[in-house]
PDB file of C-alpha atoms and ligand atoms in Angstrom:
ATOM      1  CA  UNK A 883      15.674 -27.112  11.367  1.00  0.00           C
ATOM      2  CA  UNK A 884      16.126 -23.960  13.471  1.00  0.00           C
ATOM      3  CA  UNK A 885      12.840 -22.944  14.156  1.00  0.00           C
ATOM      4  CA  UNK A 886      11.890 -18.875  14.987  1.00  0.00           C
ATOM      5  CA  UNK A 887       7.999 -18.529  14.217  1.00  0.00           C
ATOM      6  CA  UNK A 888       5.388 -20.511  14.486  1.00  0.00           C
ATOM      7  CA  UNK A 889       2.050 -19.649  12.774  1.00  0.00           C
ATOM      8  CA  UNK A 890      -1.176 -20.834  13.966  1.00  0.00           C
ATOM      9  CA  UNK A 891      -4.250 -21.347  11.884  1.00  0.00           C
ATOM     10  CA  UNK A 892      -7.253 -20.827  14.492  1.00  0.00           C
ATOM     11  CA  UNK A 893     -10.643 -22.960  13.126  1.00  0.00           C
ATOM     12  CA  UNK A 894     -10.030 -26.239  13.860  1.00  0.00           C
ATOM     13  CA  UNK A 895      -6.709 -25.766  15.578  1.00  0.00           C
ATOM     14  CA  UNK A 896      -6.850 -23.421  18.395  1.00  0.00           C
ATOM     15  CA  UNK A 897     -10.699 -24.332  19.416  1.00  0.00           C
ATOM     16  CA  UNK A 898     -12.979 -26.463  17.603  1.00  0.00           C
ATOM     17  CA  UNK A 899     -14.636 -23.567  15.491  1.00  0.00           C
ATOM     18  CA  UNK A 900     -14.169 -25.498  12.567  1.00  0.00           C
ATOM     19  CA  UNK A 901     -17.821 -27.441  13.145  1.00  0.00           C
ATOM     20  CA  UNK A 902     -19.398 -24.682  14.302  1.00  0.00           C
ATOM     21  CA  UNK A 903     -18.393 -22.873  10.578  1.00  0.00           C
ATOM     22  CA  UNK A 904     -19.577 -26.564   9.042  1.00  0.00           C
ATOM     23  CA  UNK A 905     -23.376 -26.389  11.257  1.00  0.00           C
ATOM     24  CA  UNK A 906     -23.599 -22.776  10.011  1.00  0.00           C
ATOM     25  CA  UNK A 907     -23.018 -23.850   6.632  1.00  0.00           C
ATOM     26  CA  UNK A 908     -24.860 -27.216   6.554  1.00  0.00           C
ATOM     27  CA  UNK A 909     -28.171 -24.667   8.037  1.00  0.00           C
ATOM     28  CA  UNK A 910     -27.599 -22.159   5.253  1.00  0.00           C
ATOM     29  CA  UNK A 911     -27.272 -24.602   2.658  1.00  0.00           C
ATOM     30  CA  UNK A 912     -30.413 -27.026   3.645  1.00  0.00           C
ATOM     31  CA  UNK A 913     -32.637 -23.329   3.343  1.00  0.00           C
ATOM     32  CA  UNK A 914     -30.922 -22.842   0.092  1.00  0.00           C
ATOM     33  CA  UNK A 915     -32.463 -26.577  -1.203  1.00  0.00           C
ATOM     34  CA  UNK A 916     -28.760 -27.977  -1.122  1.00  0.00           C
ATOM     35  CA  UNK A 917     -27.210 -30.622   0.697  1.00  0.00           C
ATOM     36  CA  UNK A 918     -23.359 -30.923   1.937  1.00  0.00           C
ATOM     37  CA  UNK A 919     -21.302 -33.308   4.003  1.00  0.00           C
ATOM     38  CA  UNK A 920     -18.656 -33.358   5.760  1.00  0.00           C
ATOM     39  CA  UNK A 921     -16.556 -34.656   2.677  1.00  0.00           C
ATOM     40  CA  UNK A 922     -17.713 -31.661   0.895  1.00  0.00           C
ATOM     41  CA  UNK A 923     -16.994 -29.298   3.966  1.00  0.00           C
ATOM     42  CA  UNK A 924     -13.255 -30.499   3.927  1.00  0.00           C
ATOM     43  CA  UNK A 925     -13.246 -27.760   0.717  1.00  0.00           C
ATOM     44  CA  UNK A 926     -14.425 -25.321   2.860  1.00  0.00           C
ATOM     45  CA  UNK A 927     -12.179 -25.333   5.368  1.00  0.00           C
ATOM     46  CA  UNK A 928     -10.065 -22.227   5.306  1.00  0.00           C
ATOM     47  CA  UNK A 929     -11.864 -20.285   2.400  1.00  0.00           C
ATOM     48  CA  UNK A 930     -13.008 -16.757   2.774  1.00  0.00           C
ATOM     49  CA  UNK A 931     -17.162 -16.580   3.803  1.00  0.00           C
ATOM     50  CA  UNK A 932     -17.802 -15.756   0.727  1.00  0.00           C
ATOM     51  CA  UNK A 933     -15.529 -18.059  -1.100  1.00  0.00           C
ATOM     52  CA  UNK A 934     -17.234 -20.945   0.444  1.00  0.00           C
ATOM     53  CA  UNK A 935     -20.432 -19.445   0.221  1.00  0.00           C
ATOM     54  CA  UNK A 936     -20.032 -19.544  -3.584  1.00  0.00           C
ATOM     55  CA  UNK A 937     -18.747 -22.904  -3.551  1.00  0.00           C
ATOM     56  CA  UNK A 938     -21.829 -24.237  -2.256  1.00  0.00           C
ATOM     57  CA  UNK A 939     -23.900 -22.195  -4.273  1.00  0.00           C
ATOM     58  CA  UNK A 940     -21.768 -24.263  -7.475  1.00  0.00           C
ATOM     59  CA  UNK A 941     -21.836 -27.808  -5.480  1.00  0.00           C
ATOM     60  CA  UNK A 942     -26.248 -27.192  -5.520  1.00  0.00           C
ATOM     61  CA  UNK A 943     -25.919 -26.078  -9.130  1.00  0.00           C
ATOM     62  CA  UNK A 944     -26.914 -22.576  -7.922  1.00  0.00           C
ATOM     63  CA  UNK A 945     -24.155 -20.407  -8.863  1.00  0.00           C
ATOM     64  CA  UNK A 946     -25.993 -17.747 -11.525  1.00  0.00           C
ATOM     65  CA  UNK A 947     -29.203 -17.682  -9.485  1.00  0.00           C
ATOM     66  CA  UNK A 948     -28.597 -15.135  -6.779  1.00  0.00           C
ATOM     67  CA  UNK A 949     -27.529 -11.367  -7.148  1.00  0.00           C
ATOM     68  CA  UNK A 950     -24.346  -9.883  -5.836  1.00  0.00           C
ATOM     69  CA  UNK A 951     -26.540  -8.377  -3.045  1.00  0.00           C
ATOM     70  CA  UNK A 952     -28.643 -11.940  -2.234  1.00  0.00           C
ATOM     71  CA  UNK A 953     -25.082 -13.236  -1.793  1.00  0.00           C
ATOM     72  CA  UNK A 954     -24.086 -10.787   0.888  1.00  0.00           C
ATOM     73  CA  UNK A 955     -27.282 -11.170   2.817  1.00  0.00           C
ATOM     74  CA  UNK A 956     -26.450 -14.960   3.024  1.00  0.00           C
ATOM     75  CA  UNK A 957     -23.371 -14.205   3.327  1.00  0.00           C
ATOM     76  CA  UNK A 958     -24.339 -12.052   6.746  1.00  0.00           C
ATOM     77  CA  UNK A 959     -27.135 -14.436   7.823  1.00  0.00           C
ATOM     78  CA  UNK A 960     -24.310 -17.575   8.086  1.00  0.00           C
ATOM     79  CA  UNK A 961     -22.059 -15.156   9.773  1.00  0.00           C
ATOM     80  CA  UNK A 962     -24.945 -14.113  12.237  1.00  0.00           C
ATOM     81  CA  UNK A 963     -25.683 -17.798  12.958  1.00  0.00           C
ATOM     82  CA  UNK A 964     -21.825 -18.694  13.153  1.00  0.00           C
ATOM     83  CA  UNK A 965     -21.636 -16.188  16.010  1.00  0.00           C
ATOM     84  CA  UNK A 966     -24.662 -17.032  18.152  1.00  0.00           C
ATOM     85  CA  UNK A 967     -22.704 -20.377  18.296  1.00  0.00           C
ATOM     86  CA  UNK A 968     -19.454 -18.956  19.766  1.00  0.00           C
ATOM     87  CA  UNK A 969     -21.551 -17.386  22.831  1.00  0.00           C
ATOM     88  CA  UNK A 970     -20.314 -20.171  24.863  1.00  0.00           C
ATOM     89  CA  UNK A 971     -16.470 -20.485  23.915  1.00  0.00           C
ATOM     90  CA  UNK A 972     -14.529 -19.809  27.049  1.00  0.00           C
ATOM     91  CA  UNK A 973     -11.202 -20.726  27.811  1.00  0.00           C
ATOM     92  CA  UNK A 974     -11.864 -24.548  28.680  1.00  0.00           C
ATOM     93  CA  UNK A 975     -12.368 -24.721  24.649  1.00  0.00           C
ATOM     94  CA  UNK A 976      -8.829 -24.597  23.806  1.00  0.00           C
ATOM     95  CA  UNK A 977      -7.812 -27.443  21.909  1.00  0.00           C
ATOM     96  CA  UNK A 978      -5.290 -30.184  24.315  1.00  0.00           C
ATOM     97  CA  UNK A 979      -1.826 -29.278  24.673  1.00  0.00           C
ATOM     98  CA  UNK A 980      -2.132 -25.616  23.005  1.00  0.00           C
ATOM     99  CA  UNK A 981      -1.714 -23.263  25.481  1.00  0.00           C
ATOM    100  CA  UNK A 982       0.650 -25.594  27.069  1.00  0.00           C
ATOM    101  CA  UNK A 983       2.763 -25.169  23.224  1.00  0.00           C
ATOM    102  CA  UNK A 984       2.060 -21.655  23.503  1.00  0.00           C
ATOM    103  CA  UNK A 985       3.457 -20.670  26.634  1.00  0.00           C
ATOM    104  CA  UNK A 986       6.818 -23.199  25.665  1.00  0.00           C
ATOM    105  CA  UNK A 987       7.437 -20.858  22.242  1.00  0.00           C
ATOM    106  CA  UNK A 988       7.322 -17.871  24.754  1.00  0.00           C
ATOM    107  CA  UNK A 989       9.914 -19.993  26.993  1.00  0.00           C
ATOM    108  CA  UNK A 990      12.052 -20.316  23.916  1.00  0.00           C
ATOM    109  CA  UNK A 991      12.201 -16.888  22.018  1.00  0.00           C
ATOM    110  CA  UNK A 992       9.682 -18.171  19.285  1.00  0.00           C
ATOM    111  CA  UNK A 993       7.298 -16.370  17.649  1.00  0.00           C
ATOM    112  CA  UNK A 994       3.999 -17.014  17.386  1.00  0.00           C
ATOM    113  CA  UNK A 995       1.568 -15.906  14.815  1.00  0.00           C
ATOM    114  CA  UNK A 996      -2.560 -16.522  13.733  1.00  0.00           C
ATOM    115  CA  UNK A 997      -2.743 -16.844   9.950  1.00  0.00           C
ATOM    116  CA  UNK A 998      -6.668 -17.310  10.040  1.00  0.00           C
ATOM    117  CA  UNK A 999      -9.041 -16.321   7.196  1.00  0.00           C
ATOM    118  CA  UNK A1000     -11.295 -15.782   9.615  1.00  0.00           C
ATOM    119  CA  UNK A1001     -12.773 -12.431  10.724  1.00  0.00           C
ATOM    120  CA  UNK A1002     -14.200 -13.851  13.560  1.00  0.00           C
ATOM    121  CA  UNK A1003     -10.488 -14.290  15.275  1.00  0.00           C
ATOM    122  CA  UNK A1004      -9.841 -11.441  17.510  1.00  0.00           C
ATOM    123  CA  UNK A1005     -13.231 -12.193  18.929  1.00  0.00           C
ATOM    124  CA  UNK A1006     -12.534 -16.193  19.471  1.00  0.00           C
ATOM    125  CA  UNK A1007      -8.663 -15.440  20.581  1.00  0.00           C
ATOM    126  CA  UNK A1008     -10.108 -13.309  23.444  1.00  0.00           C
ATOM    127  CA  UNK A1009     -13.379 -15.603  24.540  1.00  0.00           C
ATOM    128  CA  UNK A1010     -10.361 -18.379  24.855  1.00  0.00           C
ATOM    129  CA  UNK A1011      -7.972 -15.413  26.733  1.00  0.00           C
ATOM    130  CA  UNK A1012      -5.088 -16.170  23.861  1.00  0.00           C
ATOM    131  CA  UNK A1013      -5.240 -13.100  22.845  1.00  0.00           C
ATOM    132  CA  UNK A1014      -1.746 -12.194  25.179  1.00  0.00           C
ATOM    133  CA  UNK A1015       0.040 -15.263  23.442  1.00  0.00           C
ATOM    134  CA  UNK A1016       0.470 -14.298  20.257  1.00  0.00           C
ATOM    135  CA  UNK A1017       2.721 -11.850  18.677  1.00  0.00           C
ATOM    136  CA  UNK A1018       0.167 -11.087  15.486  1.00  0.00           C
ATOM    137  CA  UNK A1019      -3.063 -11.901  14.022  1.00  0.00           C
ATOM    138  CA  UNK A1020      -2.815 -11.246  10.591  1.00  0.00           C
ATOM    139  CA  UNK A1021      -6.203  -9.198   9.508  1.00  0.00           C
ATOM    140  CA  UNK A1022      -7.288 -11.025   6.356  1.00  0.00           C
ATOM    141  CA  UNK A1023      -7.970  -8.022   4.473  1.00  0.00           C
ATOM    142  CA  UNK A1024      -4.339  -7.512   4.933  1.00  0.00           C
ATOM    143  CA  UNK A1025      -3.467  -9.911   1.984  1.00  0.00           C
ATOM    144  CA  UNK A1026      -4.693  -9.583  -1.678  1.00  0.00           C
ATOM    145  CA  UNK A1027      -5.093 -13.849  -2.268  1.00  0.00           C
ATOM    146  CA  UNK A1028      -7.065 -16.181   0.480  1.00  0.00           C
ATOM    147  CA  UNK A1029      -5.658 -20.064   1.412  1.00  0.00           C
ATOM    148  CA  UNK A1030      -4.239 -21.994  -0.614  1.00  0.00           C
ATOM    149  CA  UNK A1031      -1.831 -19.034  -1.632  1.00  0.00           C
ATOM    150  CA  UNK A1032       0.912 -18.103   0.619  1.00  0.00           C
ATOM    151  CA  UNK A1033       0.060 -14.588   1.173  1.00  0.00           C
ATOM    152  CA  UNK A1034      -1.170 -15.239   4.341  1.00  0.00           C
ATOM    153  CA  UNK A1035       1.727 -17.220   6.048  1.00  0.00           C
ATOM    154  CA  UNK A1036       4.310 -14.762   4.353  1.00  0.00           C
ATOM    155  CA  UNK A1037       2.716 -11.490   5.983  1.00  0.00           C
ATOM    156  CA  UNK A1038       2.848 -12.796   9.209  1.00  0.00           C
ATOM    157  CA  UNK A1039       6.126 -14.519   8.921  1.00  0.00           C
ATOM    158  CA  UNK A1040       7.211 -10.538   7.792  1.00  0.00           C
ATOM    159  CA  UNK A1041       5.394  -8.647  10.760  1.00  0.00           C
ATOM    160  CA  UNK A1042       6.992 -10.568  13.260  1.00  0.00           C
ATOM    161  CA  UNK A1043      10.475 -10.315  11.016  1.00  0.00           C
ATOM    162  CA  UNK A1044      11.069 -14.265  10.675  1.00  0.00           C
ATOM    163  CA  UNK A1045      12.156 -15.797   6.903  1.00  0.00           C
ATOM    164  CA  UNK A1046       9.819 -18.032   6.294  1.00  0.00           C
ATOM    165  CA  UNK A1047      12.428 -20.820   5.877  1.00  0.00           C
ATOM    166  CA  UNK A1048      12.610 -20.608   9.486  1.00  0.00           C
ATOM    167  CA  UNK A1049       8.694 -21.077  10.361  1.00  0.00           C
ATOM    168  CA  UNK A1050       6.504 -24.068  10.627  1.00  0.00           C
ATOM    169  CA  UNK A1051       2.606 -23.998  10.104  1.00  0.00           C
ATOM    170  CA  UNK A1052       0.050 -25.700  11.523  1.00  0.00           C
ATOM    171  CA  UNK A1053      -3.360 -26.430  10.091  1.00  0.00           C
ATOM    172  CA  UNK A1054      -6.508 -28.575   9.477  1.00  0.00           C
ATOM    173  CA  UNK A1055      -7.511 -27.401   5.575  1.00  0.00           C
ATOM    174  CA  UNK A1056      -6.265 -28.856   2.801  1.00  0.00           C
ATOM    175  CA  UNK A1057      -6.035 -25.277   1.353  1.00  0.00           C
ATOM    176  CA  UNK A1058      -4.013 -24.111   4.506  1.00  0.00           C
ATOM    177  CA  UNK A1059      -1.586 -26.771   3.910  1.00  0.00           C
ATOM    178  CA  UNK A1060      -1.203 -25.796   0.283  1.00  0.00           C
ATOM    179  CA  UNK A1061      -0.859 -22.129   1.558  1.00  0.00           C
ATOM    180  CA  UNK A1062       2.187 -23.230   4.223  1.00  0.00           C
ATOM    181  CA  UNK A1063       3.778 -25.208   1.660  1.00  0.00           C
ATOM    182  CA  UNK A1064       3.502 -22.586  -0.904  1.00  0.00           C
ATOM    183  CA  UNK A1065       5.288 -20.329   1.495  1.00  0.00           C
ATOM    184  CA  UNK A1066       7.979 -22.623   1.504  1.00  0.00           C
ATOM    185  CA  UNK A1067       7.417 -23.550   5.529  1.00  0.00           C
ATOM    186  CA  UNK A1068       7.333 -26.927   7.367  1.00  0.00           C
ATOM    187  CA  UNK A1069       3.471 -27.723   7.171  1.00  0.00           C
ATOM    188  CA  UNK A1070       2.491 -29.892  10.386  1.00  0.00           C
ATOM    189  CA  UNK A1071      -1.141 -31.078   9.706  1.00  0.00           C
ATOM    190  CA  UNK A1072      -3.689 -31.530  12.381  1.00  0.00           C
ATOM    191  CA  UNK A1073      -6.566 -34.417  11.510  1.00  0.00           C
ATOM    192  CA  UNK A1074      -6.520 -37.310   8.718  1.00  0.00           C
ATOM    193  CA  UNK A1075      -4.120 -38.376   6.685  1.00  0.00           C
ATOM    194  CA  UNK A1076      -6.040 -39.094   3.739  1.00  0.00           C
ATOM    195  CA  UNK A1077      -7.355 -35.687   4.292  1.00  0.00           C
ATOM    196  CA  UNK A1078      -4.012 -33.543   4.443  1.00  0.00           C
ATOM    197  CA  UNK A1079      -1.283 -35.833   3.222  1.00  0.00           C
ATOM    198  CA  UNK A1080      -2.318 -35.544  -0.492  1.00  0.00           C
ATOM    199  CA  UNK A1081      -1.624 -31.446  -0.139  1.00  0.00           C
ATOM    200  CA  UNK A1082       1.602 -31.831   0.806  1.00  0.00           C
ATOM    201  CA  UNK A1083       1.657 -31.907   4.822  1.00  0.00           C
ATOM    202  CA  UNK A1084       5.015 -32.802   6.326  1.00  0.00           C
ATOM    203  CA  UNK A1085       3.625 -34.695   9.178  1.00  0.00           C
ATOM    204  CA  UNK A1086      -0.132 -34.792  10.128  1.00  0.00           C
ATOM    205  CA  UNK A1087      -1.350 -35.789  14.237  1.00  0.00           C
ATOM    206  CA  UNK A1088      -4.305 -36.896  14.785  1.00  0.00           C
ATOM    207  CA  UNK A1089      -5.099 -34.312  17.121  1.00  0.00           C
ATOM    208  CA  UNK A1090      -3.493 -31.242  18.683  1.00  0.00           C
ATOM    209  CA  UNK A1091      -2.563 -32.886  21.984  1.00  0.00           C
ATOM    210  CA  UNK A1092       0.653 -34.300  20.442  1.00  0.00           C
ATOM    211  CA  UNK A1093       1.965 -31.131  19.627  1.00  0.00           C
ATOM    212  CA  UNK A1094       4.585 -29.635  22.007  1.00  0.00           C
ATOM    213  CA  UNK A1095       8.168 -27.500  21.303  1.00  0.00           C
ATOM    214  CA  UNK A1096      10.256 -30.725  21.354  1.00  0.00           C
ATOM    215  CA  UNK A1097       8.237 -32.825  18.858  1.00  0.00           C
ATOM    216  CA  UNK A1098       8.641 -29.644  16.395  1.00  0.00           C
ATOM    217  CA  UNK A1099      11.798 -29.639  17.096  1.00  0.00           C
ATOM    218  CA  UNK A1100      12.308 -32.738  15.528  1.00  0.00           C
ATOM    219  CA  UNK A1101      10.813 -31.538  12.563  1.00  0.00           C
ATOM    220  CA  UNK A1102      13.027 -31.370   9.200  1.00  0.00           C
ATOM    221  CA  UNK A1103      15.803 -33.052  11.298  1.00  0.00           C
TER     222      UNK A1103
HETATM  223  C1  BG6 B2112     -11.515 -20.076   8.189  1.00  0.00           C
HETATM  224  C2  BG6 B2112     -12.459 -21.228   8.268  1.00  0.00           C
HETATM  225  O1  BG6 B2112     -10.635 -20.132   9.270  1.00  0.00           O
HETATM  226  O2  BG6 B2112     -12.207 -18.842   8.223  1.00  0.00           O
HETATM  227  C3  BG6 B2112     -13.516 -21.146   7.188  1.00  0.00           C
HETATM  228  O3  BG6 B2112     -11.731 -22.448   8.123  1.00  0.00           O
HETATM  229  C4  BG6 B2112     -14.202 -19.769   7.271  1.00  0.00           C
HETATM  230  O4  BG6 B2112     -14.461 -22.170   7.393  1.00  0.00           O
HETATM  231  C5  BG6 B2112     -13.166 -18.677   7.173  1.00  0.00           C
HETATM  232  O5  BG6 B2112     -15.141 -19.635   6.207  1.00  0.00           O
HETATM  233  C6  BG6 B2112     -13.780 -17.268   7.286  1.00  0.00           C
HETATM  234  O6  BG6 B2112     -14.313 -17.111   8.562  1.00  0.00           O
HETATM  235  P1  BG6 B2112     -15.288 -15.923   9.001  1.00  0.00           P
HETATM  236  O7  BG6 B2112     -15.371 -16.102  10.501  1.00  0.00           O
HETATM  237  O8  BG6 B2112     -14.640 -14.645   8.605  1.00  0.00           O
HETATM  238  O9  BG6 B2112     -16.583 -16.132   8.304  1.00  0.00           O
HETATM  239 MG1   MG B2113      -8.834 -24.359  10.028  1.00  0.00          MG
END
């Protein structure tokens, strides 16, 4: 496969944001009288704030209790709590082998993209100083449908002018994978097996330190 764009999600793949989101959640939830795991956090992952917001509001039976406005104040309050926890991110957080990946798509002419649903990016890409290595970070208000649809992966495969049957994804949600695979990319999975495998990933690591240029250029060979 000839690959010419590469597109990144961020939580959970650039920097470890992903538990931060899931102790932010798990805090909000406990106040709220309901209880979720990390099982139940894998339906989370890469879902709008408020999309996952309403899911656990469903998971504690709790979904026609609050008003539209109660929502957005919790809404707000997980966000305010997510971001007293990134204080700290600097660019030792980087997940293994990233930057490293990064700087080798530069090398080779590739672009490289951040499909995140998260609003939060600019902010994280610049505590980590990534900011320089990427050719676009899609806005998610740019797209009408959050993970799993492809609109995500197909705007950013447009602004940087790559058909997507020439990009590869890389994610830890299940919904991201379904996204990437709706999109009709490679999907490279980062995390379990019996986590991603079921949504279709093409290959799932176990963490982001075997990633590098050559291994995805094995990919679809
Ligand atoms: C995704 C995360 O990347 O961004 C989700 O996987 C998160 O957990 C979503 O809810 C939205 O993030 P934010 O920072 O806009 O609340
Ligand atoms: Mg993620």
């Amino acid at each position: 496969m000839i690959i010419k764009a590469v597109l990144f999600d961020l939580d959970g793949v650039i920097t470890d944001t992903a538990e931060y989101h899931y102790v932010a959640w798990k805090q909000l939830a406990a106040q709220l009288g309901i209880e979720i795991d990390e099982a139940f956090n894998e339906q989370l992952k890469g879902v709008s704030r408020m999309e996952s917001l309403e899911r656990i509001l469903r998971h504690g039976n709790r979904a026609n209790d609050l008003s539209a406005e109660e929502k957005i104040a919790l809404a707000t309050q997980k966000n305010n709590e997510y971001v007293k926890l990134l204080v700290n991110v600097s660019p030792k957080d980087v997940y293994p082998g990233i930057r490293e990946l990064l700087l080798e798509l530069r090398a080779a002419d590739v672009r490289t993209v951040i499909a995140s649903a998260s609003k939060n990016a600019p902010q994280i890409l610049n505590s980590l100083a990534l900011t320089d290595l990427f050719d676009y970070i899609v806005n998610p208000d740019e797209v009408a449908h959050g993970k799993p649809a492809p609109d995500i992966f197909l705007r950013g495969a447009e602004a940087v002018g790559v058909n997507p049957a020439f990009c590869v994804g890389i994610e830890d949600a299940q919904a991201g994978v379904e996204a990437i695979k709706s999109a009709k990319m490679v999907a490279v999975g980062i995390g379990e097996e019996h986590v991603l495998k079921p949504s279709g990933t093409d290959v799932v690591l176990p963490s982001t330190g075997s990633l590098s240029w050559s291994f995805l250029q094995t990919l679809g060979e």
